[in-house]
Structure formats: C-alpha cells, structure tokens
Coordinates of C-alpha atoms in Angstrom, one line a residue:
Chain Y
X3 CA -11.2 -8.6 -40.4
X4 CA -10.6 -11.4 -42.9
X5 CA -7.7 -11.6 -45.4
X6 CA -8.6 -13.5 -48.5
X7 CA -5.1 -13.6 -49.9
X8 CA -4.1 -12.9 -53.5
X9 CA -7.4 -14.1 -54.9
X10 CA -7.1 -17.7 -55.9
X11 CA -9.7 -19.8 -54.0
X12 CA -7.1 -22.4 -53.0
X13 CA -4.8 -19.8 -51.4
X14 CA -7.4 -18.8 -48.8
X15 CA -6.9 -20.3 -45.3
X16 CA -9.5 -22.5 -43.8
X17 CA -9.7 -20.0 -40.9
X18 CA -10.8 -17.3 -43.4
X19 CA -13.3 -19.5 -45.1
X20 CA -14.8 -20.5 -41.8
X21 CA -15.1 -16.9 -40.7
X22 CA -16.9 -16.0 -44.0
X23 CA -19.2 -19.0 -43.6
X24 CA -20.0 -18.2 -40.0
X25 CA -20.7 -14.5 -40.6
X26 CA -24.2 -13.1 -41.0
X27 CA -23.0 -9.9 -42.8
X28 CA -20.1 -9.5 -45.2
X29 CA -18.7 -6.0 -45.8
X30 CA -16.1 -5.2 -48.5
X31 CA -15.0 -3.5 -51.6
X32 CA -17.0 -4.9 -54.4
X33 CA -14.1 -6.5 -56.4
X34 CA -13.0 -8.5 -53.3
X35 CA -16.5 -9.5 -52.3
X36 CA -16.9 -10.9 -55.8
X37 CA -13.8 -13.1 -55.4
X38 CA -15.5 -15.1 -52.7
X39 CA -19.1 -14.8 -53.9
X40 CA -19.8 -18.5 -54.0
X41 CA -18.7 -18.9 -50.3
X42 CA -20.9 -16.1 -49.2
X43 CA -24.0 -17.4 -50.9
X44 CA -27.1 -15.6 -49.8
X45 CA -25.7 -13.8 -46.8
X46 CA -26.2 -10.1 -46.4
X47 CA -23.5 -8.4 -48.4
X48 CA -22.6 -4.7 -48.1
X49 CA -20.3 -3.9 -50.9
X50 CA -19.0 -0.3 -51.2
X51 CA -16.9 1.5 -53.8
X52 CA -13.2 2.1 -53.7
X53 CA -11.9 4.8 -51.4
X54 CA -15.0 4.4 -49.2
X55 CA -12.9 2.7 -46.5
X56 CA -14.1 4.7 -43.5
X57 CA -17.7 4.3 -44.6
X58 CA -17.1 0.5 -44.9
X59 CA -15.7 0.3 -41.4
X60 CA -18.5 2.3 -39.8
X61 CA -21.1 0.1 -41.5
X62 CA -19.3 -3.0 -40.3
X63 CA -19.1 -1.7 -36.7
X64 CA -22.8 -0.7 -36.7
X65 CA -23.8 -4.2 -37.9
X66 CA -21.6 -5.8 -35.3
X67 CA -23.0 -3.6 -32.5
X68 CA -26.5 -4.7 -33.5
X69 CA -25.5 -8.2 -32.6
X70 CA -24.5 -9.6 -35.9
X71 CA -21.3 -11.6 -36.7
X72 CA -19.6 -9.5 -39.4
X73 CA -16.7 -10.2 -41.7
X74 CA -14.9 -7.2 -43.3
X75 CA -12.9 -8.4 -46.2
X76 CA -9.4 -7.4 -47.4
X77 CA -7.5 -8.8 -50.3
X78 CA -4.1 -10.0 -49.3
X79 CA -3.5 -9.5 -45.6
X80 CA -5.9 -7.2 -43.7
X81 CA -2.9 -6.0 -41.7
X82 CA -0.9 -4.7 -44.8
X83 CA -2.5 -1.5 -46.1
X84 CA -5.8 -3.3 -45.4
X85 CA -8.8 -2.9 -43.2
X86 CA -7.5 -4.2 -39.9
X87 CA -5.8 -1.0 -38.9
X88 CA -8.7 1.2 -39.8
X89 CA -11.2 -0.9 -37.9
X90 CA -8.9 -0.8 -34.8
X91 CA -8.4 3.0 -35.2
X92 CA -12.1 3.7 -35.3
X93 CA -12.7 1.3 -32.3
X94 CA -9.9 3.0 -30.3
X95 CA -11.2 6.5 -31.2
X96 CA -14.8 5.8 -30.1
X97 CA -13.8 3.3 -27.4
X98 CA -16.1 0.6 -28.7
X99 CA -16.5 -2.8 -27.0
X100 CA -16.6 -5.5 -29.6
X101 CA -15.1 -9.0 -29.9
X102 CA -12.6 -8.8 -32.7
X103 CA -10.5 -11.3 -34.7
X104 CA -7.9 -10.5 -37.3
X105 CA -7.4 -13.3 -39.8
X106 CA -4.2 -13.1 -41.9
X107 CA -4.0 -13.8 -45.6
X108 CA -1.1 -14.2 -47.9
X109 CA 0.1 -10.6 -48.6
X110 CA 0.2 -9.4 -52.2
X111 CA 4.0 -8.9 -51.9
X112 CA 4.5 -12.5 -51.0
X113 CA 2.1 -13.8 -53.7
X114 CA 4.0 -11.7 -56.2
X115 CA 7.3 -13.0 -55.0
X116 CA 6.1 -16.6 -55.3
X117 CA 5.3 -16.2 -59.0
X118 CA 8.6 -14.5 -59.6
X119 CA 10.7 -17.1 -57.9
X120 CA 12.4 -16.1 -54.6
X121 CA 13.2 -12.4 -54.7
X122 CA 12.3 -11.8 -51.0
X123 CA 14.9 -14.2 -49.6
X124 CA 16.7 -11.4 -47.8
X125 CA 15.8 -8.2 -45.9
X126 CA 13.1 -6.3 -47.6
X127 CA 11.3 -3.0 -47.4
X128 CA 7.6 -2.6 -48.3
X129 CA 6.5 0.8 -49.4
X130 CA 3.3 2.2 -50.8
X131 CA 3.8 4.9 -53.4
X132 CA 0.3 6.4 -52.8
X133 CA 0.6 9.9 -51.5
X134 CA -3.1 10.3 -50.9
X135 CA -2.7 9.5 -47.1
X136 CA 1.1 10.0 -46.7
X137 CA 3.2 13.1 -47.5
X138 CA 5.4 12.5 -50.5
X139 CA 8.6 13.6 -48.5
X140 CA 8.1 10.6 -46.2
X141 CA 7.7 8.2 -49.0
X142 CA 10.7 9.6 -50.8
X143 CA 12.9 9.3 -47.7
X144 CA 11.9 5.7 -47.2
X145 CA 12.7 4.9 -50.9
X146 CA 16.1 6.5 -50.6
X147 CA 17.0 4.8 -47.3
X148 CA 15.9 1.4 -48.6
X149 CA 17.9 1.8 -51.8
X150 CA 21.0 3.0 -49.8
X151 CA 20.9 0.1 -47.4
X152 CA 20.6 -2.5 -50.2
X153 CA 17.2 -3.8 -49.3
X154 CA 15.0 -5.7 -51.7
X155 CA 12.2 -3.1 -52.3
X156 CA 8.5 -4.0 -52.7
X157 CA 6.4 -1.2 -54.1
X158 CA 2.6 -1.2 -53.6
X159 CA 0.2 1.2 -55.4
X160 CA 3.0 2.3 -57.8
X161 CA 0.8 4.3 -60.2
X162 CA -2.8 5.3 -60.9
X163 CA -4.6 7.5 -63.5
X164 CA -4.1 10.4 -61.1
X165 CA -0.6 9.5 -59.9
X166 CA 1.9 9.1 -62.7
X167 CA 5.1 10.9 -61.7
X168 CA 5.7 9.1 -58.4
X169 CA 6.9 5.8 -59.9
X170 CA 9.3 7.7 -62.2
X171 CA 10.7 9.7 -59.3
X172 CA 11.0 6.5 -57.3
X173 CA 12.9 4.7 -60.1
X174 CA 15.2 7.7 -60.4
X175 CA 16.0 7.7 -56.7
X176 CA 16.7 4.0 -56.7
X177 CA 18.9 4.2 -59.7
X178 CA 21.3 6.5 -57.8
X179 CA 22.0 3.6 -55.4
X180 CA 21.4 0.4 -57.4
X181 CA 23.0 -0.6 -60.7
X182 CA 20.8 -0.3 -63.9
X183 CA 21.0 -4.1 -64.4
X184 CA 19.3 -4.8 -61.0
X185 CA 16.5 -7.4 -61.7
X186 CA 13.0 -6.1 -61.3
X187 CA 9.8 -8.1 -61.1
X188 CA 6.5 -6.6 -62.1
X189 CA 3.4 -8.6 -61.2
X190 CA -0.3 -7.9 -61.7
X191 CA -3.1 -10.0 -60.3
X192 CA -0.8 -12.8 -58.9
X193 CA -2.8 -16.1 -58.8
X194 CA -5.9 -14.5 -60.3
X195 CA -7.2 -15.2 -63.8
X196 CA -5.5 -12.3 -65.5
X197 CA -2.1 -12.8 -63.8
X198 CA 0.8 -11.1 -65.6
X199 CA 4.4 -11.4 -64.7
X200 CA 7.4 -9.5 -66.2
X201 CA 11.0 -9.8 -65.2
X202 CA 13.0 -6.8 -66.4
X203 CA 15.8 -4.5 -65.1
X204 CA 15.9 -1.3 -63.1
X205 CA 16.7 0.9 -66.1
X206 CA 13.8 -0.5 -68.1
X207 CA 11.1 -0.9 -65.5
X208 CA 9.5 2.5 -66.2
X209 CA 8.6 1.5 -69.8
X210 CA 6.7 -1.6 -68.6
X211 CA 2.9 -1.6 -68.0
X212 CA 2.3 -0.6 -64.4
X213 CA -1.0 0.4 -62.6
X214 CA -2.6 0.6 -59.2
X215 CA -2.8 -3.2 -58.6
X216 CA 0.7 -3.9 -59.8
X217 CA 3.3 -5.0 -57.2
X218 CA 6.9 -4.2 -58.2
X219 CA 9.9 -6.0 -56.6
X220 CA 13.3 -4.5 -57.0
X221 CA 16.2 -6.8 -56.2
X222 CA 19.2 -6.2 -53.9
X223 CA 22.9 -6.5 -54.9
X224 CA 22.8 -10.3 -54.9
X225 CA 19.6 -10.7 -56.9
X226 CA 20.0 -12.5 -60.2
X227 CA 17.8 -13.8 -63.0
X228 CA 17.9 -17.5 -64.0
X229 CA 15.4 -18.6 -66.7
X230 CA 12.1 -17.1 -65.6
X231 CA 13.1 -16.8 -62.0
X232 CA 14.2 -13.8 -60.0
X233 CA 16.4 -15.1 -57.1
X234 CA 17.9 -13.2 -54.2
X235 CA 20.8 -15.0 -52.5
X236 CA 20.5 -15.9 -48.8
X237 CA 24.2 -16.1 -48.3
X238 CA 24.8 -19.9 -48.3
X239 CA 27.9 -21.2 -50.1
X240 CA 26.0 -23.1 -52.8
Chain K
X8 CA 8.4 -25.5 -52.0
X9 CA 5.5 -25.4 -49.6
X10 CA 4.7 -22.8 -47.0
X11 CA 2.8 -24.1 -44.1
X12 CA 2.2 -20.6 -42.5
X13 CA 2.6 -19.9 -38.9
X14 CA 1.7 -23.4 -37.7
X15 CA -2.0 -23.6 -36.9
X16 CA -3.7 -26.2 -39.2
X17 CA -6.5 -23.8 -40.2
X18 CA -4.0 -21.2 -41.4
X19 CA -2.6 -23.4 -44.1
X20 CA -3.9 -22.8 -47.6
X21 CA -5.8 -25.6 -49.5
X22 CA -3.1 -25.3 -52.2
X23 CA -0.4 -26.2 -49.6
X24 CA -2.5 -29.0 -48.2
X25 CA -3.1 -30.5 -51.7
X26 CA 0.6 -30.3 -52.5
X27 CA 1.5 -32.2 -49.4
X28 CA -1.2 -34.8 -50.1
X29 CA -0.1 -35.2 -53.7
X30 CA 3.6 -35.6 -52.8
X31 CA 5.4 -39.0 -52.5
X32 CA 8.2 -37.6 -50.4
X33 CA 8.2 -34.8 -47.8
X34 CA 11.5 -33.1 -46.9
X35 CA 11.8 -30.6 -44.0
X36 CA 13.2 -29.5 -40.7
X37 CA 11.8 -32.0 -38.1
X38 CA 9.8 -29.4 -36.2
X39 CA 8.0 -28.2 -39.3
X40 CA 7.3 -31.7 -40.6
X41 CA 5.8 -32.5 -37.2
X42 CA 3.3 -29.6 -37.5
X43 CA 1.7 -31.4 -40.5
X44 CA 2.3 -35.0 -39.5
X45 CA -1.3 -36.0 -39.7
X46 CA -1.6 -34.7 -43.3
X47 CA 1.5 -36.5 -44.4
X48 CA 0.4 -39.9 -43.0
X49 CA 2.5 -42.8 -44.1
X50 CA 4.4 -40.9 -46.9
X51 CA 8.2 -41.1 -47.1
X52 CA 9.5 -38.3 -44.8
X53 CA 13.0 -37.1 -44.8
X54 CA 13.4 -34.8 -41.7
X55 CA 16.8 -33.2 -41.2
X56 CA 18.3 -31.2 -38.3
X57 CA 18.5 -27.4 -38.1
X58 CA 21.2 -25.7 -40.1
X59 CA 21.2 -28.6 -42.6
X60 CA 19.5 -26.5 -45.2
X61 CA 21.8 -27.3 -48.1
X62 CA 21.7 -31.0 -47.3
X63 CA 17.9 -30.8 -47.2
X64 CA 17.7 -29.2 -50.6
X65 CA 20.1 -31.6 -52.2
X66 CA 18.1 -34.6 -50.9
X67 CA 14.9 -33.0 -52.2
X68 CA 16.4 -32.4 -55.6
X69 CA 17.8 -36.0 -55.8
X70 CA 14.4 -37.4 -54.9
X71 CA 12.7 -35.2 -57.5
X72 CA 15.2 -36.2 -60.2
X73 CA 14.5 -39.8 -59.5
X74 CA 10.9 -39.1 -60.7
X75 CA 9.1 -38.5 -57.4
X76 CA 6.8 -35.6 -56.5
X77 CA 8.6 -34.0 -53.6
X78 CA 7.4 -31.3 -51.1
X79 CA 10.1 -29.3 -49.3
X80 CA 8.5 -27.6 -46.3
X81 CA 9.1 -24.1 -44.8
X82 CA 7.2 -22.6 -41.9
X83 CA 5.7 -19.3 -42.7
X84 CA 6.4 -18.4 -46.4
X85 CA 9.1 -20.4 -48.2
X86 CA 10.1 -17.1 -50.0
X87 CA 11.0 -15.2 -46.7
X88 CA 14.2 -16.6 -45.2
X89 CA 12.8 -20.0 -46.3
X90 CA 13.7 -22.8 -48.6
X91 CA 12.5 -21.4 -52.0
X92 CA 15.6 -19.3 -52.6
X93 CA 18.0 -22.0 -51.7
X94 CA 16.3 -24.6 -53.9
X95 CA 16.4 -22.1 -56.8
X96 CA 20.0 -21.2 -56.1
X97 CA 21.1 -24.9 -56.3
X98 CA 19.0 -25.5 -59.4
X99 CA 20.5 -22.4 -61.1
X100 CA 24.1 -23.3 -60.1
X101 CA 23.8 -26.9 -61.4
X102 CA 21.4 -26.0 -64.3
X103 CA 19.0 -28.7 -63.3
X104 CA 15.7 -29.2 -65.3
X105 CA 12.8 -29.8 -62.9
X106 CA 9.2 -28.7 -62.7
X107 CA 8.9 -26.4 -59.7
X108 CA 6.1 -24.8 -57.8
X109 CA 6.4 -22.2 -55.0
X110 CA 3.4 -22.2 -52.7
X111 CA 3.2 -19.2 -50.4
X112 CA 2.2 -19.3 -46.7
X113 CA 1.4 -16.6 -44.3
X114 CA 4.8 -15.2 -43.3
X115 CA 5.7 -15.2 -39.6
X116 CA 5.8 -11.4 -39.6
X117 CA 2.2 -11.2 -40.7
X118 CA 1.0 -13.9 -38.3
X119 CA 2.7 -12.0 -35.5
X120 CA 1.2 -8.7 -36.6
X121 CA -2.3 -10.2 -36.6
X122 CA -2.0 -11.3 -32.9
X123 CA -0.7 -7.9 -32.0
X124 CA -3.5 -5.9 -33.8
X125 CA -2.4 -4.0 -36.8
X126 CA 1.2 -2.8 -36.5
X127 CA 2.1 -3.3 -40.2
X128 CA -0.5 -0.9 -41.6
X129 CA 2.2 1.4 -43.0
X130 CA 5.6 0.9 -44.8
X131 CA 7.7 -1.7 -43.0
X132 CA 11.2 -3.2 -43.2
X133 CA 11.9 -6.9 -42.5
X134 CA 15.3 -7.6 -41.2
X135 CA 17.0 -10.8 -39.9
X136 CA 19.5 -10.2 -37.1
X137 CA 21.3 -13.5 -37.8
X138 CA 24.9 -12.7 -38.9
X139 CA 25.7 -16.3 -39.7
X140 CA 25.1 -15.7 -43.4
X141 CA 25.2 -11.9 -43.6
X142 CA 28.0 -9.5 -42.5
X143 CA 26.9 -7.6 -39.3
X144 CA 27.8 -4.3 -41.0
X145 CA 25.1 -4.9 -43.6
X146 CA 22.5 -5.7 -41.0
X147 CA 23.5 -2.7 -38.9
X148 CA 23.2 -0.3 -41.9
X149 CA 19.8 -1.7 -42.7
X150 CA 18.6 -1.3 -39.1
X151 CA 19.9 2.3 -39.0
X152 CA 18.3 3.3 -42.3
X153 CA 15.0 1.7 -41.4
X154 CA 14.9 3.6 -38.1
X155 CA 15.9 6.9 -39.7
X156 CA 13.2 6.7 -42.3
X157 CA 10.5 5.9 -39.7
X158 CA 9.7 2.4 -41.0
X159 CA 7.8 -0.1 -38.9
X160 CA 10.6 -2.6 -38.3
X161 CA 10.2 -6.4 -38.1
X162 CA 13.0 -8.4 -36.7
X163 CA 13.4 -12.1 -37.5
X164 CA 16.0 -14.3 -35.6
X165 CA 16.6 -11.7 -33.0
X166 CA 18.7 -13.8 -30.6
X167 CA 20.0 -17.3 -30.0
X168 CA 22.2 -19.0 -27.5
X169 CA 25.2 -18.1 -29.6
X170 CA 24.0 -14.6 -30.6
X171 CA 23.2 -12.4 -27.7
X172 CA 24.6 -8.9 -28.3
X173 CA 23.0 -8.3 -31.7
X174 CA 19.6 -7.5 -30.4
X175 CA 21.0 -5.2 -27.8
X176 CA 23.1 -3.3 -30.4
X177 CA 20.0 -3.2 -32.6
X178 CA 17.8 -1.7 -29.9
X179 CA 20.6 0.8 -29.2
X180 CA 20.7 2.0 -32.8
X181 CA 16.9 2.2 -33.1
X182 CA 16.7 4.2 -29.8
X183 CA 18.8 6.9 -31.5
X184 CA 16.1 7.5 -34.0
X185 CA 12.8 6.5 -32.3
X186 CA 11.4 7.7 -28.9
X187 CA 11.8 5.3 -26.0
X188 CA 8.0 5.1 -25.7
X189 CA 7.6 3.6 -29.2
X190 CA 5.3 0.5 -28.9
X191 CA 7.1 -2.8 -29.5
X192 CA 5.3 -6.2 -30.0
X193 CA 7.1 -9.4 -29.1
X194 CA 5.5 -12.6 -30.4
X195 CA 6.6 -16.2 -30.0
X196 CA 4.9 -19.1 -31.8
X197 CA 2.0 -17.0 -33.2
X198 CA -1.1 -19.3 -33.7
X199 CA 0.7 -22.3 -32.2
X200 CA 0.0 -24.0 -28.9
X201 CA 2.6 -22.0 -26.9
X202 CA 1.8 -18.6 -28.4
X203 CA 3.1 -15.8 -26.3
X204 CA 2.4 -12.1 -27.0
X205 CA 3.9 -9.1 -25.2
X206 CA 3.3 -5.4 -26.0
X207 CA 6.0 -3.2 -24.4
X208 CA 8.0 -0.1 -25.4
X209 CA 11.4 0.4 -27.1
X210 CA 13.2 1.2 -23.9
X211 CA 12.0 -2.0 -22.2
X212 CA 12.1 -4.5 -25.0
X213 CA 15.6 -5.8 -24.2
X214 CA 14.5 -7.0 -20.8
X215 CA 11.7 -9.2 -22.3
X216 CA 12.1 -12.9 -23.1
X217 CA 13.5 -13.1 -26.7
X218 CA 14.8 -16.1 -28.6
X219 CA 15.4 -17.5 -32.0
X220 CA 11.8 -18.0 -33.0
X221 CA 10.6 -14.7 -31.6
X222 CA 9.4 -12.0 -34.0
X223 CA 9.7 -8.4 -32.8
X224 CA 7.7 -5.6 -34.4
X225 CA 8.8 -2.0 -33.5
X226 CA 6.3 0.7 -34.4
X227 CA 6.7 3.9 -36.4
X228 CA 6.0 7.4 -35.2
X229 CA 2.2 6.9 -35.5
X230 CA 2.0 3.6 -33.8
X231 CA 0.0 3.5 -30.5
X232 CA -1.2 1.1 -28.0
X233 CA -4.9 0.7 -27.2
X234 CA -6.0 -2.1 -24.8
X235 CA -4.1 -5.2 -26.0
X236 CA -3.7 -3.9 -29.5
X237 CA -0.7 -2.3 -31.2
X238 CA -2.0 -0.1 -34.1
X239 CA -0.1 1.8 -36.7
X240 CA -2.1 4.6 -38.4
X241 CA -2.7 4.5 -42.1
X242 CA -3.3 8.2 -42.4
X243 CA -7.1 8.4 -42.6
X244 CA -8.9 11.2 -40.7
X245 CA -10.7 9.0 -38.2

C-alpha cells in the first residue's frame, strides 16, 4: 500500500519509489497511476475507475496471492481515506496470509497546509464531507464539535456534482461558533501542475470554487492572514 | 522550513533532500540535525537545544538576511507543531522580506499510523497534550469534544518528566465517551532504529510506557484489532 503524496514527483519518498520499482504489478485509480507512469515503465498496470475501490483491492490481493509483488497506490497517504484500511479490512474479513507493507505519503491536508503557510500549527480535526459511506448525522456532529472546541478544521471531499448542500450546511454550522472573519484556505491540486490556492474568510468561502479534490482549511481563533500566508499561532510569545 | 519526516532516510522526500543539499546553513534541534548528518556533510550547522525554538528561528532569519540559503529542520512535518508557523509568526511580526519555502514531511501521526496498520482511515483529531503553550482548559475541551463526536484521536506530546497527570486526565475523559475495549496504538520512534509499537486498549493504555516522543492513537467506534494491525473501518461493505 504505497502513498505517492500530493502528486509532485519530488515529494514522493524514496521508500515509495523503491516499492513501485520492485513491484511486478501496480494497481490503482487511473489518475494516480498516471502520476507515476514513468517510474512504472512497462510493468503490469491494473488501473480501475473511481469508486471501484473494493474491486481494486480484490484484484491486488489475487495478484499477490498468485506470488507477485504488488503495489496498490493511493495519492496522499494510504492511511488517510486511502487504500490501506480497505486492504486490511478485506484481509481481516477473509483471514488471508500475505506479507504487507504500508508506506506513508504526505497527506493532502499537509500538502495543502504547506502551500497556504502554516495553518495546522495547532490542534486540528480532519473531516470528510462525503456521506456516501458515513451517515450525515455523524459528519454533522463532528463538524459541530470541532468548531465548538476551536480546532483548526480540515475538510476533505467537500463537494461533488452529486453532493452540493453538504458544504453549505457545514459552513453554516461552523459560522455559529467561529467569527465570519476566520481565515479559510482553499487548495486544489497542491504541488501538481494545476495547483490553485485561495485565502478567504469563513463568510465568503461558499462563493469560492470548490470541488471533490479541493482541501479546505478553516482556522482557529488565533489564525491570521499575513501577505499570502495563513498562519495559526502556536502560543509562543513572539 | 524543511520536514524530514519520521526519521528514516528513505522516508524523506527528494524535495527535502535537495533543499538540505542546496543550503549553506542548516539550523535545527540537535537530535534532528543528527538524523540527516551525512546529507549535510561539512555545511555550517547551527544546532540548538530543546525549547530554544525562538532562538533557532531568529538565528535562521539572521543567516538568511545576510544572504545565505538556510534550511531550518523539523522532524515530521514543519507545519504540524513544527517550525513553519514560528518562522512565519516572527516574519509577520517584524515584517521581514525573505523568500520562503515550506517543504512538507510525513507527519509523526501518519508515520505512527502506518506502523499500526490503518487507524486513521476515518475522521481524526490531532491534539498536543503539552500545556506549556496552551491553557489546559482548551486542551481538555478539545479532548472531550473529540471523544464525544467519535473521532479517532491522535495525541502528541502525551507526557514528559514534568507533565505526568495530563495523560491520565485525558484517558479519564475519553473513557467517559468511548468503551474501555477501544483499541489504542502507542508508537515511539516510528521508522527509526528504536521503533516500539504497542497495541492495547483504552482501559490499559495508562500502564504502558509513554513519554514525550510517543504518539498515541485512540480508535473510534469502528476500530478493531486483527493480528498486529489496528484498523478503522471506512464504511465499505466488505
């Protein structure tokens, strides 16, 4: 289970590169496989469509059981809404014996933070707004609690063509606990070719372009904007 | 501001390695500088003691203002309780003009998760238990809210020689919201030479060895243990 980080070639770890080079079969979502195409070369590649996660895992496990060394790719970190958990869930459920390795990558949240400045310098909550696999009530409660306790809040999967109201509802809940002037960073494709970075405020975030691969970071009560940086204070007397 | 990740050489990104190689001066806490000693070679190294963070930042800025290319090192990610925020705070406060680059590393939380299996597969809250820079009431409220909303909880800086009761109080609060059998992972020095990994349960965590550089991950209501893996369910029908 290999994390390729945010996408830029020079942000992948050597450990991940070596795993890809030493694998006979590479399994992944097409977009992520394409990001490392030149490393993979002529290896066997099994690229599946989006939302075919279980299929992808079952193919990878079949290949591995046939004796091959297999890499299953996640963007960011495979342990953060990635493939690591699903592989382990299937292995646990079927009680399969396989030699496994989980190779971290820089998570999307941290890659987004780095292009914004330093918004995650204090306690933060990471929440996916996708209610395909999680009841909305659970998500809503987590958003409310994180806002109440003055966490910096990171939102994954904020919006898609089929999910439009969730981000509006989320912004509404957060506004009941954080001031409208709270800095908000909106990052798309951090460290990839089409990187886009917006720093705005809580009351204006909803009118910014947001889609499925956008990461949104909402500051805590100490977060401030300075030039093009979003900075959360650590508590030092500077 | 360069993140060197959890510590293993092959988990550092090429971007971080290049930054270190292209710097004239390296500034950092001695332990972290030592982790990359062979890359640094004969460059000027300014290693300071622990808790001298502001001094470190001021030295780095002075060096940079004198025209040098300077790397200031953080273990893990410089944007997570690391040096990135402090550098930006000082620069904002003094309104200093400098060309800056923030280079992410794999955060300690994610490195710990990878050696445990996949505990961060669903929404998670990252909390530092150090009350040196943060009022205890703020920390306590965040712990309570995270436990109430069924987050996976990551604890940084859980305990030191001077701070012993905080982790006990934290475990007590969490036990009021999560069952005693909740899986807990305790990781020290993930991917370094002395790596130690324990999987236990919420009611027993306090009796395990815990210190300042330990990362603790407490599961949510779906987290289970399978062999030596701690796995949080993503919500798929496996």
